[in-house]
């Protein structure tokens, strides 16, 4: 023990020294002027990433040791550390390194050249204990199982913990799977599919660092509480270049949590809504009801329906998005009007043969036309510049527009911009369908160029003043001006972009990721998948879910239905079958609920029992609040976490949908009959609620206990 403590203390000393070195380089890079602005940004970001990586691995830096039959000894940890004085020899193996894999996969029957596996139990920086597992004989030491059981039996904290020290062989195979496309991981409650997916991201960021580090990875979860729960796992593994988001946050600037009713969500989630969006855009490309008269020099010209129809067809045939195709529409209308004006104005004094004069006169008319308020207003009415928010809000709030676009009346609402989660993929789709406002972009570019020139002029003045100062040698000033021109000096005034990858990616709708993790993927609609596929052109995904837990009417009924349109033949399926979270006593109750609504689905097998039977207690309406308070008071005195799950109106309760992917030491489910009765997916909601507990489960019911819960004690018992 003394030797191991001394060795781990030495590893921490190396970590601290490396931190100080990198921090010093980072501070120097922030203030350095020896590089151009772009090179400086690249270096600052790289060092910032390294600072964060070293700062988050303090807890449990080294968690194990492998002893090979050959006598070689390797320490396993969260990151790799090296001895610079001994030809960069590793003193701590990163858990993702190929040489570390036997730590997770070696067994007594297949030791993989290993003699012993040692697992450290640490508190902060100290080794408090360790267990050894002999790998030289089949069916030998079971201390590896002891380490696993100690981890799964430990009280839960505020967030999900990594499993880097106790990854099981079934999980390790999935984490390290070499597949370039989409990997679907399906597993019932408690099988660890989420944490396996997160460790897989960490593994890919390690093995494909050069390919992934400039673009990072995206993790999509069902709600903010879930993201907060899992948010510490990847940083604890030394990876911070990962964006965490919900589907309601996929469009920068929007944070949406409200949900539609089942039918509206189903309609918006279907790819058929694309026809409605296309028709809504086409409906805004109008023809004038009456000719629009415009005075152009000495001639009156008109935008009539025939002219607008020709221009509209040309614009549509261009294949450009709506806003960008407006230029085509305007060009055709402009051509027709100027032709008509020229025939009337120039007839008799300007020959068609005088092409140069003819084009000069046309250019003058075009300039006059573009400055004409009536013409500009007509363009805005016939082919308006649209934003996704404007188009969709006006579609929802106008029954006439909704009807013209072929939309279902159930989509109508008084407040068109009262966004729901199901609207987000539609808004994202419209970004591409509508395209950019080119005129606004050109104006912004001109403003930026004016600002750059102003900075360059200011920098040139600085140099001139330097030369003219009496206390500066003239030759020195002239040399400075020769070496550093105004525009180059202006670059020094450009503020270094020190935003992290996560900050830059989160703010950029067009950012693309190298890998995407989708958790609770059974809830995503066809339209949600279109958004995610745009975010990852390489189609590298880890998809995590359980079809039996689907609650959304727009969600997946099969993985193939969602994935085949995008990655036919490029997705593989793996399942997790062992339940590490839910004890056998609770899982037997949940399994009965599962059998009622998904009889073909086999529940995961619990790896342990907790010794505490789940209970049920019947209460009256007047007793509910007191019974809930009794539960919460009792749990407040215990180590760990607890939650009350129930339908609306239950004091202190949260809906089951908000606990998906989460886990608690103790769970109290209130009014299970009302949960079952709440819509077509009520049974799946109850299944989710029952499987959140890791130690203790109680049920309060006012009516008769649902037959699905017959495995609970039906007689009134006091709350433990």
XYZ file of C-alpha atoms in Angstrom:
720
model
C 0.000 0.000 0.000
C 2.837 2.418 0.838
C 4.436 1.730 -2.542
C 1.202 2.316 -4.453
C 0.486 5.519 -2.565
C 3.963 6.801 -3.343
C 3.623 5.901 -7.025
C 0.241 7.628 -7.369
C 1.602 10.677 -5.519
C 4.383 10.803 -8.106
C 1.816 10.745 -10.907
C 0.016 13.699 -9.351
C 3.334 15.564 -9.103
C 3.826 15.039 -12.848
C 0.269 16.218 -13.488
C 0.824 19.402 -11.467
C 4.072 20.159 -13.281
C 2.430 19.659 -16.649
C -0.416 21.966 -15.626
C 1.976 24.755 -14.669
C 3.914 24.392 -17.920
C 0.794 24.545 -20.099
C -0.731 27.438 -18.148
C 2.455 29.447 -18.588
C 2.453 28.792 -22.337
C -1.232 29.754 -22.497
C -0.644 33.109 -20.759
C 2.316 33.799 -23.028
C 0.246 33.031 -26.115
C -2.530 35.397 -24.990
C -0.150 38.336 -24.858
C 2.210 37.303 -27.622
C 2.627 39.435 -30.729
C 5.134 37.251 -32.544
C 2.353 35.535 -34.511
C -0.388 36.731 -36.828
C -3.943 36.993 -35.483
C -5.059 33.689 -37.008
C -1.997 31.751 -35.844
C -2.358 33.273 -32.394
C -6.003 32.189 -32.187
C -5.126 28.628 -33.166
C -2.389 28.401 -30.526
C -4.510 30.000 -27.797
C -7.376 27.598 -28.446
C -5.107 24.565 -28.455
C -3.492 25.541 -25.173
C -6.849 26.460 -23.636
C -8.127 22.998 -24.518
C -5.063 21.395 -22.925
C -5.468 23.491 -19.754
C -9.065 22.312 -19.386
C -8.103 18.704 -20.073
C -5.502 18.715 -17.311
C -7.766 20.540 -14.864
C -10.611 18.013 -14.904
C -8.773 14.724 -14.351
C -7.702 15.272 -10.760
C -10.227 12.929 -9.165
C -9.237 9.304 -9.699
C -6.311 10.133 -11.965
C -5.004 6.558 -11.662
C -7.496 3.798 -10.942
C -5.731 0.547 -11.749
C -2.691 -1.522 -12.578
C -2.049 -4.409 -14.959
C 0.661 -6.991 -14.310
C 1.678 -8.990 -17.371
C 2.977 -12.545 -17.306
C 6.207 -11.136 -18.732
C 6.669 -9.068 -15.583
C 5.798 -5.756 -17.208
C 3.640 -3.482 -15.068
C 1.291 -0.771 -16.405
C -0.742 1.812 -14.522
C -4.107 2.784 -16.040
C -5.703 6.218 -15.686
C -7.924 8.905 -17.123
C -5.190 10.433 -19.276
C -1.707 9.451 -20.387
C 1.410 10.802 -18.650
C 4.953 10.369 -19.910
C 8.508 10.475 -18.582
C 10.264 13.129 -20.648
C 13.658 12.050 -19.296
C 13.240 8.443 -20.466
C 12.441 8.819 -24.153
C 8.790 9.755 -23.540
C 8.112 6.448 -21.800
C 4.512 6.154 -20.540
C 4.170 6.209 -16.757
C 0.357 6.254 -16.898
C -1.604 4.652 -19.720
C -4.708 6.414 -20.985
C -7.633 4.007 -20.490
C -8.371 4.306 -24.219
C -4.925 3.190 -25.349
C -4.802 -0.274 -26.978
C -2.365 -1.455 -24.319
C -4.949 -0.678 -21.625
C -7.735 -2.762 -23.123
C -6.914 -5.989 -21.184
C -7.766 -4.071 -18.017
C -11.392 -4.381 -19.151
C -11.434 -7.560 -21.188
C -8.971 -10.006 -19.613
C -10.590 -12.896 -17.715
C -9.474 -15.999 -15.908
C -10.398 -18.057 -18.953
C -8.745 -15.609 -21.352
C -6.079 -13.623 -19.468
C -4.649 -12.024 -22.639
C -1.111 -12.375 -21.328
C -1.975 -10.752 -18.005
C -1.333 -12.149 -14.532
C -3.133 -9.692 -12.268
C -5.586 -6.782 -12.414
C -5.421 -4.344 -9.520
C -8.164 -1.759 -8.965
C -7.519 1.222 -6.720
C -10.117 2.770 -4.453
C -9.237 6.418 -4.025
C -10.452 9.469 -2.157
C -9.337 12.657 -3.849
C -5.601 12.136 -4.365
C -5.139 9.312 -1.893
C -5.239 5.544 -2.430
C -7.346 4.184 0.440
C -7.566 0.552 -0.679
C -7.151 -1.769 -3.622
C -8.429 -5.149 -4.783
C -6.487 -7.713 -6.798
C -7.942 -10.102 -9.347
C -5.790 -13.045 -10.398
C -6.185 -13.741 -14.108
C -4.130 -16.891 -14.368
C -6.829 -19.444 -13.635
C -10.429 -19.847 -14.931
C -13.147 -19.255 -12.378
C -10.658 -17.751 -9.957
C -10.841 -14.500 -8.061
C -14.192 -12.685 -8.257
C -12.904 -9.393 -6.860
C -13.605 -7.750 -10.229
C -17.310 -8.335 -9.589
C -16.829 -6.919 -6.098
C -15.475 -3.668 -7.556
C -18.427 -3.436 -9.924
C -20.988 -4.113 -7.191
C -19.351 -1.560 -4.916
C -19.714 1.034 -7.677
C -23.360 0.289 -8.523
C -24.387 0.050 -4.855
C -22.796 3.382 -3.932
C -25.251 6.234 -3.207
C -25.991 8.484 -6.167
C -24.727 12.045 -6.241
C -25.916 15.055 -8.193
C -24.718 13.787 -11.567
C -23.852 10.666 -13.512
C -20.462 9.166 -12.721
C -18.106 7.790 -15.302
C -17.511 4.021 -15.316
C -13.942 4.238 -16.536
C -12.679 2.053 -13.664
C -15.392 -0.626 -14.007
C -16.173 -0.905 -17.727
C -17.413 -4.423 -18.422
C -16.327 -6.497 -21.420
C -19.771 -6.198 -23.067
C -19.549 -2.434 -22.755
C -15.907 -2.200 -23.803
C -16.645 -3.986 -27.077
C -19.199 -1.324 -27.964
C -17.029 1.572 -26.787
C -14.138 0.524 -29.041
C -16.215 -0.686 -31.986
C -14.531 0.292 -35.246
C -17.498 1.397 -37.341
C -17.458 4.628 -39.384
C -21.224 5.019 -39.726
C -24.108 4.863 -37.287
C -24.003 2.630 -34.208
C -27.343 1.946 -32.527
C -27.098 0.899 -28.877
C -30.381 -0.374 -27.494
C -30.895 -1.443 -23.935
C -33.519 -1.431 -21.251
C -33.401 0.735 -18.134
C -30.183 0.602 -16.156
C -28.078 -1.122 -18.805
C -25.634 1.775 -18.956
C -26.264 2.645 -22.592
C -25.888 6.387 -21.976
C -22.601 6.143 -20.121
C -21.307 3.648 -22.699
C -22.124 6.134 -25.472
C -20.278 8.914 -23.625
C -17.222 6.731 -23.118
C -17.386 5.895 -26.821
C -17.204 9.612 -27.640
C -14.173 9.939 -25.373
C -12.598 6.948 -27.104
C -13.196 8.417 -30.573
C -11.817 11.807 -29.520
C -8.684 9.986 -28.363
C -8.190 7.643 -31.323
C -9.266 10.154 -33.995
C -7.954 13.333 -32.398
C -6.647 14.930 -35.574
C -9.918 14.341 -37.455
C -12.231 15.420 -34.654
C -10.511 18.119 -32.612
C -11.325 21.056 -34.937
C -15.018 20.199 -35.142
C -15.760 18.367 -31.888
C -18.746 16.218 -31.028
C -22.404 16.864 -30.270
C -24.482 15.135 -27.575
C -28.271 15.470 -27.863
C -30.414 14.636 -24.843
C -34.127 14.759 -23.988
C -34.150 17.690 -21.551
C -31.861 20.111 -19.655
C -32.063 18.057 -16.438
C -30.698 15.026 -18.274
C -27.873 17.039 -19.824
C -26.973 18.440 -16.423
C -26.978 14.870 -15.057
C -24.540 13.548 -17.669
C -22.532 16.739 -18.158
C -19.623 15.759 -15.901
C -18.805 12.424 -17.506
C -16.792 13.586 -20.502
C -14.884 16.331 -18.654
C -13.947 13.755 -16.006
C -12.406 11.737 -18.852
C -10.386 14.713 -20.059
C -12.654 15.669 -22.976
C -14.236 19.112 -23.160
C -14.722 19.722 -26.911
C -18.293 18.437 -26.767
C -21.507 20.427 -27.152
C -24.480 19.269 -25.069
C -27.930 20.270 -26.276
C -31.568 19.289 -26.536
C -33.585 19.218 -29.745
C -35.221 22.433 -28.528
C -31.844 24.218 -28.594
C -30.541 23.061 -31.972
C -31.176 26.448 -33.599
C -28.852 29.099 -32.068
C -30.790 31.828 -30.299
C -33.746 29.592 -29.482
C -34.362 27.785 -26.207
C -37.609 25.864 -26.506
C -39.105 23.468 -23.960
C -42.876 23.621 -24.610
C -44.400 20.585 -26.297
C -47.270 20.129 -28.729
C -50.136 17.750 -28.218
C -49.687 14.242 -29.643
C -51.408 14.894 -32.987
C -49.649 18.199 -33.718
C -46.304 16.636 -32.750
C -46.956 13.719 -35.092
C -47.820 15.998 -38.010
C -44.845 18.293 -37.510
C -42.493 15.376 -37.005
C -43.383 13.652 -40.276
C -41.396 14.287 -43.454
C -44.742 15.097 -45.071
C -44.559 18.503 -43.386
C -41.898 19.380 -45.974
C -44.653 19.656 -48.584
C -46.500 22.094 -46.334
C -43.397 24.232 -45.859
C -42.669 24.287 -49.593
C -46.267 25.254 -50.335
C -46.170 27.985 -47.675
C -43.116 29.509 -49.353
C -44.679 29.221 -52.808
C -47.793 30.955 -51.484
C -45.669 34.011 -50.641
C -44.393 34.240 -54.260
C -47.407 36.142 -55.509
C -48.799 37.696 -58.689
C -50.331 41.178 -58.605
C -54.129 41.254 -58.509
C -53.972 44.506 -60.474
C -51.073 45.891 -62.575
C -48.622 47.981 -60.548
C -47.904 51.304 -62.307
C -44.430 52.826 -62.056
C -43.346 56.172 -63.485
C -39.951 55.701 -65.152
C -38.623 58.924 -66.683
C -41.264 59.975 -69.216
C -42.927 56.578 -69.452
C -45.439 54.739 -67.291
C -44.669 51.019 -67.082
C -46.630 48.268 -65.354
C -45.846 45.063 -63.493
C -48.716 42.931 -64.727
C -49.596 39.327 -63.877
C -47.968 37.948 -67.031
C -44.652 39.656 -66.299
C -44.684 38.549 -62.655
C -45.606 34.982 -63.628
C -42.675 34.779 -66.084
C -40.296 36.177 -63.451
C -41.665 33.848 -60.786
C -41.193 30.770 -62.962
C -37.633 31.760 -63.863
C -36.836 32.313 -60.191
C -38.296 28.956 -59.173
C -36.518 27.163 -62.003
C -33.180 28.591 -60.805
C -33.217 26.072 -57.948
C -32.039 28.692 -55.495
C -33.567 29.181 -52.033
C -36.415 31.671 -51.863
C -34.496 34.728 -50.630
C -31.614 34.185 -53.041
C -33.967 33.539 -55.966
C -35.486 36.983 -55.418
C -32.572 38.410 -57.441
C -33.677 36.348 -60.444
C -37.275 37.522 -60.008
C -36.142 41.141 -59.753
C -33.844 40.844 -62.775
C -36.635 39.572 -65.032
C -39.092 42.233 -63.884
C -36.410 44.898 -64.252
C -35.580 43.721 -67.778
C -39.219 43.827 -68.884
C -39.894 47.274 -67.400
C -36.743 48.877 -68.766
C -37.365 47.373 -72.212
C -40.834 48.836 -72.252
C -39.616 52.214 -71.028
C -36.796 52.363 -73.559
C -39.099 51.618 -76.457
C -41.317 54.522 -75.440
C -38.666 56.998 -74.405
C -35.815 56.342 -76.845
C -37.910 55.578 -79.930
C -36.929 57.918 -82.756
C -33.667 59.238 -81.254
C -31.707 56.156 -80.196
C -30.822 53.373 -82.599
C -30.617 49.745 -81.531
C -27.434 49.570 -83.516
C -25.762 51.951 -81.088
C -25.315 49.175 -78.559
C -23.002 51.058 -76.187
C -25.354 54.020 -75.880
C -28.333 51.707 -75.591
C -26.752 49.803 -72.628
C -25.711 53.074 -70.981
C -29.270 54.317 -71.152
C -30.559 50.978 -69.816
C -28.165 51.200 -66.865
C -29.547 54.662 -66.028
C -33.096 53.332 -66.112
C -32.166 50.365 -63.903
C -30.632 52.754 -61.382
C -33.783 54.914 -61.436
C -35.984 51.836 -61.075
C -34.069 50.472 -58.088
C -34.439 53.816 -56.358
C -38.186 53.930 -56.987
C -40.235 53.358 -53.813
C -43.217 51.906 -55.707
C -40.992 49.355 -57.444
C -39.265 48.353 -54.187
C -42.618 48.008 -52.416
C -43.957 45.866 -55.266
C -40.969 43.506 -55.049
C -41.504 43.180 -51.299
C -45.146 42.270 -51.839
C -44.624 39.875 -54.740
C -41.402 38.202 -53.563
C -40.715 39.237 -49.946
C -37.518 38.522 -48.037
C -38.616 35.997 -45.399
C -37.137 34.692 -42.166
C -37.970 31.216 -40.850
C -39.638 32.713 -37.791
C -41.787 35.111 -39.825
C -42.947 32.524 -42.334
C -43.823 29.843 -39.773
C -45.482 32.213 -37.300
C -47.679 33.717 -40.033
C -48.521 30.238 -41.314
C -49.739 29.035 -37.901
C -51.667 32.204 -37.085
C -53.478 32.456 -40.453
C -56.086 29.800 -41.211
C -56.123 31.017 -44.821
C -52.381 30.587 -45.302
C -52.441 27.229 -43.514
C -55.252 26.032 -45.774
C -53.463 27.287 -48.905
C -50.333 25.348 -47.898
C -52.266 22.134 -47.311
C -51.624 22.140 -43.573
C -53.876 20.381 -41.082
C -56.101 22.774 -39.075
C -54.785 21.243 -35.843
C -51.553 23.200 -36.470
C -53.328 26.549 -36.201
C -52.768 28.674 -33.093
C -53.432 32.258 -32.076
C -49.823 33.065 -31.176
C -47.882 31.942 -34.202
C -44.468 32.363 -32.574
C -45.310 30.424 -29.393
C -42.645 27.906 -30.359
C -42.691 24.258 -29.358
C -39.949 21.664 -29.530
C -41.580 20.257 -32.674
C -41.203 23.643 -34.385
C -37.424 23.741 -34.032
C -36.627 21.271 -36.858
C -39.096 23.138 -39.083
C -37.365 26.442 -38.379
C -34.022 24.813 -39.096
C -35.343 23.379 -42.371
C -36.569 26.812 -43.393
C -33.073 28.257 -42.977
C -32.058 26.210 -46.004
C -35.341 26.541 -47.903
C -35.360 30.327 -47.599
C -31.631 30.934 -47.867
C -29.730 34.061 -47.026
C -30.650 37.711 -47.323
C -27.886 38.587 -49.790
C -28.545 42.326 -49.708
C -28.230 42.427 -45.915
C -25.051 40.331 -46.049
C -23.445 42.660 -48.612
C -24.299 45.643 -46.438
C -22.667 43.929 -43.442
C -19.570 43.123 -45.509
C -19.284 46.739 -46.623
C -19.563 47.893 -43.014
C -16.859 45.431 -41.938
C -14.565 46.593 -44.742
C -15.057 50.227 -43.695
C -14.145 49.292 -40.123
C -11.033 47.413 -41.277
C -9.861 50.374 -43.348
C -10.475 52.715 -40.423
C -8.296 50.529 -38.194
C -5.599 50.411 -40.856
C -5.664 54.212 -41.148
C -5.438 54.535 -37.364
C -2.477 52.144 -37.309
C -0.744 54.159 -40.050
C -1.229 57.319 -37.954
C 0.359 55.567 -34.989
C 3.438 54.804 -37.100
C 3.602 58.352 -38.471
C 3.407 59.780 -34.957
C 6.137 57.392 -33.847
C 8.437 58.704 -36.592
C 7.704 62.345 -35.757
C 8.304 62.032 -32.010
C 11.474 63.837 -30.912
C 12.467 61.103 -28.448
C 12.497 58.394 -31.148
C 15.435 58.010 -33.516
C 14.305 58.790 -37.093
C 15.979 55.708 -38.529
C 14.265 53.511 -35.952
C 10.884 54.955 -36.892
C 11.449 54.523 -40.625
C 12.594 50.939 -40.128
C 9.457 50.283 -38.067
C 7.300 51.653 -40.849
C 9.091 49.573 -43.452
C 8.647 46.424 -41.403
C 5.130 47.012 -40.195
C 2.630 48.500 -42.627
C -0.615 50.003 -41.421
C -2.845 47.058 -42.291
C -0.457 44.604 -40.662
C -0.379 46.692 -37.506
C -4.187 46.862 -37.614
C -4.234 43.089 -37.198
C -2.691 43.607 -33.766
C -5.784 45.511 -32.746
C -8.037 42.596 -33.676
C -9.261 40.991 -30.484
C -8.113 37.398 -30.165
C -11.046 35.008 -30.409
C -10.525 33.006 -27.232
C -13.917 31.338 -27.313
C -13.809 27.613 -26.786
C -14.874 25.214 -29.487
C -18.080 24.608 -27.559
C -18.882 28.336 -27.491
C -18.166 28.801 -31.191
C -20.066 25.698 -32.261
C -23.101 26.510 -30.105
C -23.420 29.939 -31.720
C -23.052 28.752 -35.322
C -26.030 27.102 -37.010
C -23.835 25.943 -39.886
C -21.246 24.281 -37.652
C -20.708 20.615 -38.529
C -19.560 17.959 -36.081
C -17.414 14.906 -36.617
C -19.561 12.745 -34.339
C -23.026 13.000 -32.806
C -24.513 11.097 -29.864
C -28.300 10.949 -29.694
C -29.720 9.786 -26.376
C -33.341 8.742 -25.847
C -33.298 8.510 -29.637
C -36.610 6.682 -29.775
C -38.284 10.052 -29.102
C -36.850 11.829 -32.143
C -39.046 12.492 -35.159
C -38.194 12.186 -38.834
C -37.734 15.956 -38.931
C -35.413 15.874 -35.906
C -33.216 13.410 -37.781
C -33.009 15.741 -40.778
C -31.555 18.452 -38.528
C -28.981 16.107 -37.030
C -27.905 14.703 -40.384
C -27.216 18.272 -41.545
C -25.060 18.800 -38.459
C -22.930 15.743 -39.261
C -22.280 15.331 -43.009
C -19.950 12.395 -42.316
C -22.884 10.477 -40.786
C -20.879 9.330 -37.745
C -23.396 8.708 -34.947
C -23.852 6.810 -31.725
C -27.594 6.349 -31.272
C -28.856 5.333 -27.840
C -32.388 4.337 -26.988
C -35.044 1.836 -26.050
C -38.031 1.508 -28.367
C -40.111 0.151 -25.494
C -39.783 3.490 -23.667
C -41.043 5.635 -26.571
C -43.675 8.172 -25.548
C -43.741 10.556 -28.531
C -46.259 9.935 -31.298
C -43.636 11.211 -33.722
C -40.910 8.949 -32.366
C -39.302 5.797 -33.739
C -41.178 2.538 -34.073
C -38.141 0.935 -35.684
C -34.553 2.068 -36.109
C -34.529 1.245 -39.789
C -37.477 3.543 -40.516
C -35.526 6.490 -39.129
C -32.026 5.669 -40.374
C -32.417 3.937 -43.738
C -33.339 7.164 -45.598
C -29.929 8.592 -44.644
C -27.481 5.722 -44.047
C -28.788 2.602 -45.815
C -26.389 -0.227 -45.100
C -24.215 1.995 -42.888
C -25.743 1.392 -39.487
C -25.150 -1.467 -37.076
C -27.088 -2.593 -34.035
C -25.797 -3.648 -30.619
C -27.783 -4.424 -27.494
C -26.989 -4.241 -23.784
C -28.741 -6.872 -21.692
C -27.417 -6.451 -18.142
C -29.150 -4.042 -15.775
C -26.568 -2.387 -13.525
C -28.925 0.155 -11.972
C -32.234 -1.440 -11.058
C -32.148 -4.169 -8.384
C -33.919 -7.444 -9.095
C -36.715 -6.742 -6.581
C -37.750 -3.563 -8.416
C -37.106 -4.898 -11.905
C -39.528 -7.760 -11.373
C -42.311 -5.220 -10.774
C -41.323 -3.118 -13.785
C -41.075 -6.230 -15.959
C -44.752 -6.960 -15.347
C -45.643 -3.478 -16.642
C -43.392 -4.004 -19.667
C -45.086 -7.328 -20.476
C -48.434 -5.555 -20.634
C -47.546 -3.102 -23.419
C -44.488 -4.691 -25.069
C -44.785 -8.457 -24.599
C -42.083 -9.176 -27.197
C -39.434 -7.148 -25.379
C -37.227 -8.999 -22.925
C -36.403 -6.956 -19.810
C -32.728 -6.562 -18.914
C -31.369 -8.907 -16.263
C -30.411 -7.208 -13.014
C -26.869 -7.800 -11.845
C -27.772 -7.460 -8.183
C -30.437 -7.501 -5.501
C -30.769 -4.784 -2.873
C -32.637 -6.696 -0.166
C -35.335 -4.009 0.144
C -38.725 -5.062 -1.277
C -40.705 -2.359 -3.121
C -43.915 -1.405 -1.378
C -47.369 0.037 -2.075
C -49.630 2.056 0.171
C -53.207 3.129 -0.400
C -54.071 6.657 0.722
C -57.056 8.981 0.616
C -57.084 12.357 -1.120
C -56.466 14.057 2.221
C -53.491 11.804 3.001
C -51.487 12.279 -0.209
C -49.584 15.425 0.792
C -48.669 14.031 4.204
C -47.536 10.708 2.727
C -45.316 12.472 0.187
C -43.841 14.660 2.928
C -43.226 11.567 5.066
C -41.243 10.009 2.200
C -39.170 13.114 1.471
C -38.408 13.674 5.170
C -37.247 10.084 5.572
C -35.011 10.302 2.500
C -33.551 13.632 3.585
C -31.856 11.826 6.424
C -30.189 9.298 4.115
C -27.204 9.637 1.850
C -28.079 9.763 -1.830
C -30.878 11.190 -3.986
C -34.647 10.783 -4.181
C -37.562 11.907 -6.339
C -41.361 11.908 -6.334
C -42.888 11.036 -9.721
C -46.547 11.558 -10.502
C -49.147 13.210 -12.753
C -49.970 16.938 -12.555
C -51.429 18.036 -9.224
C -49.383 15.772 -6.986
C -47.462 17.968 -4.514
C -43.732 17.985 -5.118
C -43.927 15.512 -8.015
C -42.313 15.634 -11.439
C -43.648 13.862 -14.526
C -41.954 10.644 -15.592
C -40.871 12.257 -18.873
C -38.576 14.631 -16.954
C -36.750 11.743 -15.283
C -35.840 9.815 -18.430
C -32.210 8.778 -18.321
C -31.870 9.824 -14.669
C -31.408 7.651 -11.591
C -32.140 8.066 -7.895
C -31.494 6.043 -4.769
C -35.164 6.241 -3.828
C -38.309 6.815 -5.901
C -41.897 7.401 -4.846
C -44.490 6.914 -7.604
C -47.866 8.529 -6.915
C -51.148 7.655 -8.662
C -49.862 4.995 -11.077
C -53.407 4.498 -12.410
C -53.501 8.124 -13.600
C -50.106 7.710 -15.269
C -51.399 4.625 -17.076
C -54.497 6.499 -18.207
C -52.610 9.519 -19.526
C -52.550 8.881 -23.260
C -51.550 5.899 -25.387
C -48.031 5.766 -23.976
C -49.012 5.874 -20.308
C -47.721 2.349 -19.654
C -44.301 3.301 -21.034
C -44.317 6.345 -18.739
C -45.013 4.133 -15.723
C -42.261 1.738 -16.809
C -39.834 4.664 -16.888
C -40.965 5.868 -13.460
C -40.529 2.467 -11.802
C -37.032 1.904 -13.192
C -35.424 5.117 -11.927
C -34.709 3.648 -8.463
C -31.367 2.095 -7.554
C -32.276 1.048 -3.989
C -35.800 1.828 -2.797
C -39.201 2.089 -4.531
C -42.546 3.040 -3.068
C -45.979 3.547 -4.647
C -48.884 5.618 -3.330
C -52.277 4.911 -4.886
C -55.720 6.362 -4.163
C -57.751 3.945 -6.264
C -57.281 0.201 -6.585
C -53.730 -0.855 -7.345
C -53.421 -1.471 -11.114
C -53.115 -5.189 -11.899
C -49.746 -4.515 -13.582
C -48.388 -3.728 -10.090
C -49.616 -6.870 -8.400
C -46.031 -7.675 -7.466
C -46.108 -4.899 -4.872
C -47.437 -5.441 -1.371
C -51.082 -4.375 -1.610
C -51.717 -4.052 2.119
C -51.126 -0.626 3.712
C -47.648 -0.420 5.170
C -45.824 2.479 6.759
C -43.435 4.390 4.542
C -39.890 3.132 5.310
